[in-house]
mmCIF file of C-alpha atoms in Angstrom:
data_model
loop_
_atom_site.group_PDB
_atom_site.id
_atom_site.type_symbol
_atom_site.label_atom_id
_atom_site.label_comp_id
_atom_site.label_asym_id
_atom_site.label_seq_id
_atom_site.Cartn_x
_atom_site.Cartn_y
_atom_site.Cartn_z
ATOM 1 C CA UNK F 1 -11.271 9.677 -28.423
ATOM 2 C CA UNK F 2 -9.813 9.455 -24.947
ATOM 3 C CA UNK F 3 -7.207 6.760 -24.435
ATOM 4 C CA UNK F 4 -5.847 7.158 -27.967
ATOM 5 C CA UNK F 5 -2.064 7.472 -28.364
ATOM 6 C CA UNK F 6 -1.133 11.054 -29.209
ATOM 7 C CA UNK F 7 1.590 12.647 -31.278
ATOM 8 C CA UNK F 8 3.263 15.998 -31.794
ATOM 9 C CA UNK F 9 5.203 17.009 -34.898
ATOM 10 C CA UNK F 10 8.124 19.417 -34.666
ATOM 11 C CA UNK F 11 8.840 20.926 -38.089
ATOM 12 C CA UNK F 12 12.379 22.237 -37.818
ATOM 13 C CA UNK F 13 13.844 24.800 -40.180
ATOM 14 C CA UNK F 14 14.189 28.521 -40.761
ATOM 15 C CA UNK F 15 13.226 27.971 -44.398
ATOM 16 C CA UNK F 16 9.704 26.983 -43.307
ATOM 17 C CA UNK F 17 9.295 30.075 -41.127
ATOM 18 C CA UNK F 18 10.637 32.367 -43.870
ATOM 19 C CA UNK F 19 8.064 31.067 -46.332
ATOM 20 C CA UNK F 20 10.739 29.929 -48.809
ATOM 21 C CA UNK F 21 9.794 26.271 -48.333
ATOM 22 C CA UNK F 22 6.271 24.931 -47.958
ATOM 23 C CA UNK F 23 5.931 22.030 -45.549
ATOM 24 C CA UNK F 24 4.015 18.989 -46.794
ATOM 25 C CA UNK F 25 5.094 16.496 -44.143
ATOM 26 C CA UNK F 26 2.476 17.558 -41.605
ATOM 27 C CA UNK F 27 -0.495 16.609 -43.784
ATOM 28 C CA UNK F 28 1.093 13.255 -44.592
ATOM 29 C CA UNK F 29 1.881 12.441 -40.970
ATOM 30 C CA UNK F 30 -1.572 13.458 -39.750
ATOM 31 C CA UNK F 31 -3.250 11.225 -42.321
ATOM 32 C CA UNK F 32 -0.977 8.214 -41.773
ATOM 33 C CA UNK F 33 -1.011 8.444 -37.980
ATOM 34 C CA UNK F 34 -4.823 8.437 -38.004
ATOM 35 C CA UNK F 35 -4.720 5.105 -39.856
ATOM 36 C CA UNK F 36 -2.694 3.713 -36.946
ATOM 37 C CA UNK F 37 -5.074 5.138 -34.352
ATOM 38 C CA UNK F 38 -2.561 7.777 -33.228
ATOM 39 C CA UNK F 39 -4.100 11.226 -32.850
ATOM 40 C CA UNK F 40 -1.922 14.066 -34.094
ATOM 41 C CA UNK F 41 -2.669 16.508 -31.296
ATOM 42 C CA UNK F 42 -0.200 19.308 -31.974
ATOM 43 C CA UNK F 43 2.361 20.622 -34.450
ATOM 44 C CA UNK F 44 5.017 23.279 -33.975
ATOM 45 C CA UNK F 45 7.354 25.004 -36.425
ATOM 46 C CA UNK F 46 10.712 25.587 -34.744
ATOM 47 C CA UNK F 47 13.591 27.769 -35.862
ATOM 48 C CA UNK F 48 17.135 26.398 -36.312
ATOM 49 C CA UNK F 49 18.309 27.429 -32.859
ATOM 50 C CA UNK F 50 19.415 24.857 -30.251
ATOM 51 C CA UNK F 51 17.618 26.403 -27.243
ATOM 52 C CA UNK F 52 14.325 26.493 -29.152
ATOM 53 C CA UNK F 53 14.634 22.944 -30.492
ATOM 54 C CA UNK F 54 15.650 21.518 -27.112
ATOM 55 C CA UNK F 55 12.882 23.346 -25.244
ATOM 56 C CA UNK F 56 10.115 22.302 -27.620
ATOM 57 C CA UNK F 57 11.400 18.741 -27.803
ATOM 58 C CA UNK F 58 11.524 18.319 -24.032
ATOM 59 C CA UNK F 59 8.050 19.814 -23.632
ATOM 60 C CA UNK F 60 6.537 17.629 -26.342
ATOM 61 C CA UNK F 61 8.124 14.323 -25.349
ATOM 62 C CA UNK F 62 6.735 14.684 -21.833
ATOM 63 C CA UNK F 63 3.235 15.580 -23.005
ATOM 64 C CA UNK F 64 2.616 13.258 -25.968
ATOM 65 C CA UNK F 65 2.937 9.546 -26.635
ATOM 66 C CA UNK F 66 5.171 10.199 -29.636
ATOM 67 C CA UNK F 67 7.125 13.108 -31.074
ATOM 68 C CA UNK F 68 8.155 13.237 -34.731
ATOM 69 C CA UNK F 69 10.703 15.786 -35.900
ATOM 70 C CA UNK F 70 11.291 16.649 -39.550
ATOM 71 C CA UNK F 71 14.293 18.507 -40.907
ATOM 72 C CA UNK F 72 17.812 19.308 -39.838
ATOM 73 C CA UNK F 73 19.622 15.955 -40.125
ATOM 74 C CA UNK F 74 21.564 16.610 -43.340
ATOM 75 C CA UNK F 75 25.301 17.300 -43.859
ATOM 76 C CA UNK F 76 25.416 21.116 -43.688
ATOM 77 C CA UNK F 77 26.271 23.471 -40.840
ATOM 78 C CA UNK F 78 22.635 24.363 -40.139
ATOM 79 C CA UNK F 79 21.596 20.717 -39.736
ATOM 80 C CA UNK F 80 21.618 20.631 -35.943
ATOM 81 C CA UNK F 81 18.648 18.462 -35.034
ATOM 82 C CA UNK F 82 20.609 15.326 -34.071
ATOM 83 C CA UNK F 83 22.903 17.319 -31.800
ATOM 84 C CA UNK F 84 19.936 19.051 -30.167
ATOM 85 C CA UNK F 85 18.134 15.753 -29.577
ATOM 86 C CA UNK F 86 21.247 14.374 -27.903
ATOM 87 C CA UNK F 87 21.426 17.435 -25.653
ATOM 88 C CA UNK F 88 17.734 17.159 -24.796
ATOM 89 C CA UNK F 89 18.245 13.581 -23.619
ATOM 90 C CA UNK F 90 21.549 14.320 -21.906
ATOM 91 C CA UNK F 91 23.561 11.835 -23.981
ATOM 92 C CA UNK F 92 26.546 12.329 -26.304
ATOM 93 C CA UNK F 93 26.276 12.480 -30.072
ATOM 94 C CA UNK F 94 28.468 9.632 -31.343
ATOM 95 C CA UNK F 95 29.754 8.448 -34.707
ATOM 96 C CA UNK F 96 27.994 5.133 -35.239
ATOM 97 C CA UNK F 97 29.439 2.395 -37.418
ATOM 98 C CA UNK F 98 26.084 1.092 -38.674
ATOM 99 C CA UNK F 99 24.810 4.342 -40.261
ATOM 100 C CA UNK F 100 28.295 4.906 -41.707
ATOM 101 C CA UNK F 101 28.071 1.508 -43.398
ATOM 102 C CA UNK F 102 24.631 2.392 -44.757
ATOM 103 C CA UNK F 103 25.959 5.644 -46.194
ATOM 104 C CA UNK F 104 28.648 3.700 -48.070
ATOM 105 C CA UNK F 105 25.927 1.897 -50.051
ATOM 106 C CA UNK F 106 25.455 4.997 -52.176
ATOM 107 C CA UNK F 107 28.973 4.628 -53.558
ATOM 108 C CA UNK F 108 30.047 8.162 -52.671
ATOM 109 C CA UNK F 109 33.095 8.807 -50.490
ATOM 110 C CA UNK F 110 32.448 9.385 -46.789
ATOM 111 C CA UNK F 111 33.853 12.865 -46.356
ATOM 112 C CA UNK F 112 33.417 14.779 -43.113
ATOM 113 C CA UNK F 113 30.112 16.302 -44.218
ATOM 114 C CA UNK F 114 28.541 12.925 -45.031
ATOM 115 C CA UNK F 115 29.913 11.414 -41.829
ATOM 116 C CA UNK F 116 27.902 14.035 -39.959
ATOM 117 C CA UNK F 117 24.803 12.058 -40.968
ATOM 118 C CA UNK F 118 26.260 8.980 -39.219
ATOM 119 C CA UNK F 119 26.324 10.736 -35.850
ATOM 120 C CA UNK F 120 23.359 9.843 -33.643
ATOM 121 C CA UNK F 121 22.619 10.172 -29.930
ATOM 122 C CA UNK F 122 24.048 7.308 -27.906
ATOM 123 C CA UNK F 123 21.406 4.615 -27.389
ATOM 124 C CA UNK F 124 19.289 5.625 -30.394
ATOM 125 C CA UNK F 125 17.787 2.994 -32.702
ATOM 126 C CA UNK F 126 18.146 3.620 -36.418
ATOM 127 C CA UNK F 127 15.159 4.198 -38.714
ATOM 128 C CA UNK F 128 15.828 2.855 -42.185
ATOM 129 C CA UNK F 129 15.931 5.171 -45.194
ATOM 130 C CA UNK F 130 15.708 3.188 -48.445
ATOM 131 C CA UNK F 131 15.676 6.382 -50.531
ATOM 132 C CA UNK F 132 19.119 7.848 -49.784
ATOM 133 C CA UNK F 133 20.565 5.452 -47.146
ATOM 134 C CA UNK F 134 21.192 8.144 -44.504
ATOM 135 C CA UNK F 135 19.010 6.855 -41.650
ATOM 136 C CA UNK F 136 16.779 8.628 -39.225
ATOM 137 C CA UNK F 137 16.665 7.477 -35.633
ATOM 138 C CA UNK F 138 14.470 6.889 -32.613
ATOM 139 C CA UNK F 139 15.326 7.608 -29.011
ATOM 140 C CA UNK F 140 12.646 6.705 -26.479
ATOM 141 C CA UNK F 141 9.391 8.230 -27.821
ATOM 142 C CA UNK F 142 11.081 10.646 -30.249
ATOM 143 C CA UNK F 143 11.435 9.861 -33.963
ATOM 144 C CA UNK F 144 13.803 12.013 -36.005
ATOM 145 C CA UNK F 145 13.142 12.184 -39.749
ATOM 146 C CA UNK F 146 14.563 14.118 -42.685
ATOM 147 C CA UNK F 147 12.694 17.140 -44.005
ATOM 148 C CA UNK F 148 12.678 16.074 -47.673
ATOM 149 C CA UNK F 149 9.142 14.710 -48.129
ATOM 150 C CA UNK F 150 10.035 11.551 -50.070
ATOM 151 C CA UNK F 151 12.624 10.607 -47.452
ATOM 152 C CA UNK F 152 10.394 11.515 -44.505
ATOM 153 C CA UNK F 153 7.688 9.246 -45.925
ATOM 154 C CA UNK F 154 10.118 6.373 -46.390
ATOM 155 C CA UNK F 155 11.389 6.794 -42.838
ATOM 156 C CA UNK F 156 7.847 6.844 -41.479
ATOM 157 C CA UNK F 157 7.091 3.563 -43.256
ATOM 158 C CA UNK F 158 10.186 2.060 -41.643
ATOM 159 C CA UNK F 159 9.109 3.342 -38.217
ATOM 160 C CA UNK F 160 5.582 1.896 -38.290
ATOM 161 C CA UNK F 161 6.601 -1.406 -36.588
ATOM 162 C CA UNK F 162 8.039 0.652 -33.706
ATOM 163 C CA UNK F 163 4.684 2.297 -32.963
ATOM 164 C CA UNK F 164 1.863 1.068 -30.743
ATOM 165 C CA UNK F 165 -1.279 0.900 -32.847
ATOM 166 C CA UNK F 166 -4.873 1.574 -31.811
ATOM 167 C CA UNK F 167 -8.226 1.442 -33.618
ATOM 168 C CA UNK F 168 -7.930 3.710 -36.666
ATOM 169 C CA UNK F 169 -9.399 7.187 -36.496
ATOM 170 C CA UNK F 170 -12.141 7.409 -39.112
ATOM 171 C CA UNK F 171 -13.689 10.528 -40.582
ATOM 172 C CA UNK F 172 -16.847 11.489 -42.433
ATOM 173 C CA UNK F 173 -17.747 14.831 -43.990
ATOM 174 C CA UNK F 174 -20.953 16.658 -44.833
ATOM 175 C CA UNK F 175 -21.156 19.826 -46.925
ATOM 176 C CA UNK F 176 -23.873 22.155 -45.650
ATOM 177 C CA UNK F 177 -25.097 25.249 -47.508
ATOM 178 C CA UNK F 178 -25.879 27.313 -44.438
ATOM 179 C CA UNK F 179 -23.923 30.025 -42.702
ATOM 180 C CA UNK F 180 -22.217 28.835 -39.526
ATOM 181 C CA UNK F 181 -24.172 31.290 -37.408
ATOM 182 C CA UNK F 182 -27.402 29.612 -38.524
ATOM 183 C CA UNK F 183 -26.453 26.133 -37.290
ATOM 184 C CA UNK F 184 -23.831 26.683 -34.576
ATOM 185 C CA UNK F 185 -26.198 26.047 -31.657
ATOM 186 C CA UNK F 186 -27.653 22.898 -33.204
ATOM 187 C CA UNK F 187 -24.181 21.562 -34.028
ATOM 188 C CA UNK F 188 -23.068 22.167 -30.459
ATOM 189 C CA UNK F 189 -26.002 20.083 -29.246
ATOM 190 C CA UNK F 190 -24.999 17.202 -31.514
ATOM 191 C CA UNK F 191 -21.437 17.437 -30.210
ATOM 192 C CA UNK F 192 -22.713 17.398 -26.639
ATOM 193 C CA UNK F 193 -24.662 14.183 -27.264
ATOM 194 C CA UNK F 194 -21.591 12.466 -28.721
ATOM 195 C CA UNK F 195 -18.497 13.497 -26.735
ATOM 196 C CA UNK F 196 -16.355 10.650 -28.124
ATOM 197 C CA UNK F 197 -16.768 11.980 -31.669
ATOM 198 C CA UNK F 198 -14.830 15.101 -32.637
ATOM 199 C CA UNK F 199 -16.897 17.433 -34.843
ATOM 200 C CA UNK F 200 -15.357 20.369 -36.689
ATOM 201 C CA UNK F 201 -16.868 23.067 -38.903
ATOM 202 C CA UNK F 202 -14.856 24.525 -41.786
ATOM 203 C CA UNK F 203 -16.587 27.390 -43.633
ATOM 204 C CA UNK F 204 -16.395 27.965 -47.377
ATOM 205 C CA UNK F 205 -17.662 30.349 -50.055
ATOM 206 C CA UNK F 206 -18.214 28.589 -53.375
ATOM 207 C CA UNK F 207 -19.579 30.478 -56.332
ATOM 208 C CA UNK F 208 -21.037 33.056 -53.982
ATOM 209 C CA UNK F 209 -22.752 30.477 -51.770
ATOM 210 C CA UNK F 210 -21.726 30.354 -48.131
ATOM 211 C CA UNK F 211 -21.586 27.081 -46.273
ATOM 212 C CA UNK F 212 -19.372 24.776 -44.256
ATOM 213 C CA UNK F 213 -17.880 21.323 -44.396
ATOM 214 C CA UNK F 214 -18.720 19.499 -41.174
ATOM 215 C CA UNK F 215 -16.187 16.790 -40.342
ATOM 216 C CA UNK F 216 -16.811 14.081 -37.751
ATOM 217 C CA UNK F 217 -13.889 11.958 -36.513
ATOM 218 C CA UNK F 218 -13.912 8.920 -34.262
ATOM 219 C CA UNK F 219 -13.007 5.259 -33.947
ATOM 220 C CA UNK F 220 -16.531 3.743 -33.863
ATOM 221 C CA UNK F 221 -17.808 3.366 -37.425
ATOM 222 C CA UNK F 222 -21.450 2.822 -36.428
ATOM 223 C CA UNK F 223 -21.472 5.811 -34.100
ATOM 224 C CA UNK F 224 -19.848 7.951 -36.773
ATOM 225 C CA UNK F 225 -22.619 7.012 -39.204
ATOM 226 C CA UNK F 226 -25.228 7.912 -36.571
ATOM 227 C CA UNK F 227 -23.640 11.322 -36.043
ATOM 228 C CA UNK F 228 -23.615 11.984 -39.784
ATOM 229 C CA UNK F 229 -27.294 11.063 -39.985
ATOM 230 C CA UNK F 230 -28.054 13.490 -37.158
ATOM 231 C CA UNK F 231 -26.081 16.250 -38.856
ATOM 232 C CA UNK F 232 -27.911 15.743 -42.159
ATOM 233 C CA UNK F 233 -31.333 15.631 -40.478
ATOM 234 C CA UNK F 234 -30.633 18.705 -38.369
ATOM 235 C CA UNK F 235 -29.228 20.803 -41.211
ATOM 236 C CA UNK F 236 -32.061 19.812 -43.531
ATOM 237 C CA UNK F 237 -34.579 20.847 -40.871
ATOM 238 C CA UNK F 238 -32.838 24.223 -40.689
ATOM 239 C CA UNK F 239 -33.357 24.645 -44.411
ATOM 240 C CA UNK F 240 -29.854 23.772 -45.527
ATOM 241 C CA UNK F 241 -28.864 21.757 -48.576
ATOM 242 C CA UNK F 242 -26.519 18.890 -47.547
ATOM 243 C CA UNK F 243 -24.182 16.502 -49.293
ATOM 244 C CA UNK F 244 -22.410 13.594 -47.587
ATOM 245 C CA UNK F 245 -18.880 13.395 -48.977
#
Protein backbone atom coordinates (compact mmCIF):
# COMPACT_ATOMS: atom_id res chain seq x y z
CA UNK A 1 0.00 0.00 0.00
CA UNK A 2 2.84 2.35 -0.82
CA UNK A 3 1.82 5.86 -1.82
CA UNK A 4 -1.15 5.86 0.57
CA UNK A 5 -1.57 8.89 2.84
CA UNK A 6 -0.62 7.99 6.41
CA UNK A 7 -1.81 9.10 9.81
CA UNK A 8 -0.74 9.03 13.43
CA UNK A 9 -3.07 9.41 16.41
CA UNK A 10 -1.87 11.02 19.62
CA UNK A 11 -4.17 10.04 22.50
CA UNK A 12 -3.51 12.64 25.16
CA UNK A 13 -4.41 12.19 28.80
CA UNK A 14 -3.13 10.79 32.08
CA UNK A 15 -6.51 9.14 32.62
CA UNK A 16 -5.83 6.81 29.68
CA UNK A 17 -2.41 5.82 31.00
CA UNK A 18 -3.77 5.25 34.52
CA UNK A 19 -6.39 2.85 33.21
CA UNK A 20 -9.26 4.92 34.64
CA UNK A 21 -10.57 5.74 31.16
CA UNK A 22 -10.68 3.34 28.23
CA UNK A 23 -9.97 4.93 24.86
CA UNK A 24 -12.42 4.16 22.06
CA UNK A 25 -11.38 6.87 19.62
CA UNK A 26 -8.49 4.90 18.13
CA UNK A 27 -10.68 2.09 16.79
CA UNK A 28 -13.10 4.60 15.30
CA UNK A 29 -10.39 6.66 13.63
CA UNK A 30 -8.62 3.60 12.22
CA UNK A 31 -11.85 2.32 10.68
CA UNK A 32 -12.97 5.68 9.27
CA UNK A 33 -9.55 6.65 7.92
CA UNK A 34 -9.34 3.34 6.04
CA UNK A 35 -12.58 4.26 4.25
CA UNK A 36 -10.84 7.42 3.02
CA UNK A 37 -7.74 5.52 1.92
CA UNK A 38 -5.63 6.94 4.76
CA UNK A 39 -3.54 4.31 6.51
CA UNK A 40 -3.37 4.67 10.28
CA UNK A 41 0.30 3.83 10.68
CA UNK A 42 0.92 4.63 14.34
CA UNK A 43 -0.76 5.60 17.61
CA UNK A 44 0.79 6.95 20.79
CA UNK A 45 -0.65 7.56 24.25
CA UNK A 46 0.90 10.71 25.71
CA UNK A 47 0.81 11.99 29.26
CA UNK A 48 -0.46 15.49 30.14
CA UNK A 49 2.99 17.08 30.15
CA UNK A 50 3.95 19.84 27.68
CA UNK A 51 7.43 18.51 26.79
CA UNK A 52 6.00 15.07 25.99
CA UNK A 53 3.09 16.41 23.93
CA UNK A 54 5.29 18.84 21.99
CA UNK A 55 7.97 16.23 21.29
CA UNK A 56 5.55 13.58 20.05
CA UNK A 57 3.59 16.10 18.01
CA UNK A 58 6.67 17.46 16.25
CA UNK A 59 7.95 13.96 15.52
CA UNK A 60 4.61 12.76 14.16
CA UNK A 61 3.78 15.78 12.00
CA UNK A 62 7.11 15.44 10.20
CA UNK A 63 6.73 11.70 9.62
CA UNK A 64 3.05 11.26 8.69
CA UNK A 65 0.65 12.87 6.24
CA UNK A 66 -1.78 13.68 9.05
CA UNK A 67 -1.74 13.77 12.83
CA UNK A 68 -4.93 13.56 14.89
CA UNK A 69 -4.87 14.38 18.59
CA UNK A 70 -7.67 13.49 20.99
CA UNK A 71 -8.13 14.94 24.45
CA UNK A 72 -7.01 17.97 26.40
CA UNK A 73 -9.00 20.83 24.82
CA UNK A 74 -11.60 21.32 27.56
CA UNK A 75 -11.94 24.12 30.15
CA UNK A 76 -9.95 22.71 33.09
CA UNK A 77 -6.37 23.30 34.21
CA UNK A 78 -5.11 19.99 32.82
CA UNK A 79 -6.47 20.70 29.32
CA UNK A 80 -3.20 21.84 27.77
CA UNK A 81 -3.28 20.42 24.26
CA UNK A 82 -4.08 23.68 22.42
CA UNK A 83 -1.27 25.50 24.20
CA UNK A 84 1.17 22.69 23.42
CA UNK A 85 0.19 22.65 19.75
CA UNK A 86 0.80 26.39 19.56
CA UNK A 87 4.23 25.94 21.13
CA UNK A 88 5.07 23.10 18.74
CA UNK A 89 4.33 25.34 15.77
CA UNK A 90 5.98 28.39 17.30
CA UNK A 91 2.85 30.56 17.20
CA UNK A 92 0.88 32.27 19.98
CA UNK A 93 -2.31 30.90 21.46
CA UNK A 94 -4.94 33.60 20.85
CA UNK A 95 -8.52 34.23 21.90
CA UNK A 96 -10.49 33.91 18.68
CA UNK A 97 -13.80 35.66 18.14
CA UNK A 98 -15.33 32.92 15.97
CA UNK A 99 -15.06 30.04 18.48
CA UNK A 100 -16.26 32.41 21.21
CA UNK A 101 -19.37 33.12 19.15
CA UNK A 102 -19.92 29.39 18.66
CA UNK A 103 -19.68 28.80 22.40
CA UNK A 104 -22.42 31.38 22.98
CA UNK A 105 -24.86 29.20 21.02
CA UNK A 106 -25.18 26.91 24.02
CA UNK A 107 -26.77 29.71 26.03
CA UNK A 108 -24.35 29.45 28.94
CA UNK A 109 -22.31 32.45 30.09
CA UNK A 110 -18.77 32.71 28.75
CA UNK A 111 -16.78 32.63 31.96
CA UNK A 112 -13.00 32.40 31.94
CA UNK A 113 -13.03 28.60 31.91
CA UNK A 114 -15.28 28.38 28.85
CA UNK A 115 -13.30 31.11 27.09
CA UNK A 116 -10.28 28.83 27.38
CA UNK A 117 -11.94 26.67 24.71
CA UNK A 118 -11.99 29.69 22.37
CA UNK A 119 -8.20 29.99 22.42
CA UNK A 120 -6.54 28.43 19.39
CA UNK A 121 -3.09 28.72 17.80
CA UNK A 122 -2.80 31.71 15.50
CA UNK A 123 -3.50 30.67 11.90
CA UNK A 124 -5.51 27.56 12.82
CA UNK A 125 -8.71 26.67 10.96
CA UNK A 126 -11.67 25.66 13.09
CA UNK A 127 -13.21 22.18 12.96
CA UNK A 128 -16.93 22.31 13.63
CA UNK A 129 -18.44 20.59 16.66
CA UNK A 130 -22.22 20.28 16.31
CA UNK A 131 -22.49 18.34 19.58
CA UNK A 132 -21.33 20.94 22.13
CA UNK A 133 -20.28 23.93 19.95
CA UNK A 134 -16.70 24.13 21.30
CA UNK A 135 -14.71 23.59 18.09
CA UNK A 136 -11.60 21.62 17.39
CA UNK A 137 -9.02 23.03 15.02
CA UNK A 138 -6.54 22.23 12.28
CA UNK A 139 -3.10 23.71 11.84
CA UNK A 140 -1.17 22.49 8.81
CA UNK A 141 -1.41 18.66 8.90
CA UNK A 142 -2.45 18.44 12.57
CA UNK A 143 -6.10 18.00 13.61
CA UNK A 144 -6.97 18.58 17.25
CA UNK A 145 -10.12 16.87 18.54
CA UNK A 146 -11.82 16.46 21.90
CA UNK A 147 -11.40 13.23 23.83
CA UNK A 148 -15.11 12.60 24.45
CA UNK A 149 -15.96 9.96 21.82
CA UNK A 150 -19.24 11.47 20.60
CA UNK A 151 -17.57 14.85 20.11
CA UNK A 152 -14.43 13.40 18.54
CA UNK A 153 -16.61 11.57 16.01
CA UNK A 154 -18.55 14.72 15.18
CA UNK A 155 -15.32 16.67 14.73
CA UNK A 156 -13.90 13.97 12.47
CA UNK A 157 -17.00 14.15 10.26
CA UNK A 158 -16.51 17.91 10.00
CA UNK A 159 -12.83 17.43 9.10
CA UNK A 160 -13.39 14.95 6.26
CA UNK A 161 -13.57 17.67 3.54
CA UNK A 162 -10.14 18.90 4.70
CA UNK A 163 -8.49 15.54 4.02
CA UNK A 164 -6.98 14.23 0.79
CA UNK A 165 -8.71 10.98 -0.07
CA UNK A 166 -7.27 7.89 -1.74
CA UNK A 167 -8.71 4.52 -2.79
CA UNK A 168 -10.29 2.97 0.31
CA UNK A 169 -8.36 0.32 2.20
CA UNK A 170 -10.37 -2.89 2.05
CA UNK A 171 -10.05 -5.93 4.27
CA UNK A 172 -11.01 -9.59 4.18
CA UNK A 173 -10.69 -12.18 6.93
CA UNK A 174 -10.35 -15.95 7.08
CA UNK A 175 -10.62 -18.02 10.26
CA UNK A 176 -8.22 -20.97 10.21
CA UNK A 177 -8.27 -23.83 12.72
CA UNK A 178 -4.54 -24.47 12.71
CA UNK A 179 -1.83 -23.38 15.09
CA UNK A 180 0.27 -20.51 13.76
CA UNK A 181 3.42 -22.60 13.85
CA UNK A 182 1.83 -25.03 11.39
CA UNK A 183 1.16 -22.43 8.69
CA UNK A 184 3.63 -19.61 9.34
CA UNK A 185 6.01 -20.56 6.52
CA UNK A 186 3.22 -20.97 3.98
CA UNK A 187 1.65 -17.66 4.99
CA UNK A 188 4.99 -15.91 4.60
CA UNK A 189 5.21 -17.25 1.05
CA UNK A 190 1.77 -15.86 0.22
CA UNK A 191 2.81 -12.49 1.66
CA UNK A 192 5.99 -12.56 -0.42
CA UNK A 193 4.00 -13.11 -3.62
CA UNK A 194 1.71 -10.17 -2.85
CA UNK A 195 3.76 -7.34 -1.30
CA UNK A 196 1.04 -4.72 -1.89
CA UNK A 197 -1.39 -6.63 0.34
CA UNK A 198 -0.83 -6.51 4.09
CA UNK A 199 -1.50 -9.89 5.74
CA UNK A 200 -1.78 -10.29 9.50
CA UNK A 201 -2.31 -13.34 11.72
CA UNK A 202 -4.24 -13.02 14.98
CA UNK A 203 -4.35 -16.22 17.07
CA UNK A 204 -7.35 -17.36 19.09
CA UNK A 205 -8.46 -20.21 21.36
CA UNK A 206 -12.17 -20.92 21.04
CA UNK A 207 -13.75 -23.72 23.00
CA UNK A 208 -10.37 -25.36 23.33
CA UNK A 209 -9.59 -25.16 19.61
CA UNK A 210 -6.53 -23.17 18.59
CA UNK A 211 -6.51 -21.18 15.39
CA UNK A 212 -6.00 -17.74 13.91
CA UNK A 213 -7.89 -15.07 12.04
CA UNK A 214 -5.91 -14.13 8.94
CA UNK A 215 -6.65 -10.59 7.77
CA UNK A 216 -5.67 -9.28 4.35
CA UNK A 217 -5.79 -5.52 3.67
CA UNK A 218 -5.30 -3.65 0.42
CA UNK A 219 -6.86 -1.28 -2.09
CA UNK A 220 -7.31 -3.69 -5.04
CA UNK A 221 -10.53 -5.66 -4.56
CA UNK A 222 -9.70 -8.31 -7.18
CA UNK A 223 -6.22 -8.88 -5.80
CA UNK A 224 -7.61 -9.12 -2.28
CA UNK A 225 -10.02 -11.83 -3.42
CA UNK A 226 -7.13 -13.70 -5.07
CA UNK A 227 -5.11 -13.57 -1.85
CA UNK A 228 -8.05 -14.89 0.15
CA UNK A 229 -8.46 -17.76 -2.30
CA UNK A 230 -4.77 -18.60 -1.93
CA UNK A 231 -5.03 -18.51 1.86
CA UNK A 232 -8.05 -20.84 1.86
CA UNK A 233 -6.43 -23.27 -0.59
CA UNK A 234 -3.14 -23.32 1.30
CA UNK A 235 -4.69 -23.78 4.75
CA UNK A 236 -7.02 -26.49 3.49
CA UNK A 237 -4.05 -28.33 1.99
CA UNK A 238 -2.35 -28.15 5.39
CA UNK A 239 -5.37 -29.84 6.93
CA UNK A 240 -6.97 -26.77 8.44
CA UNK A 241 -10.67 -25.97 8.58
CA UNK A 242 -11.30 -22.47 7.12
CA UNK A 243 -14.12 -19.96 7.13
CA UNK A 244 -14.15 -16.75 5.08
CA UNK A 245 -15.67 -14.01 7.23
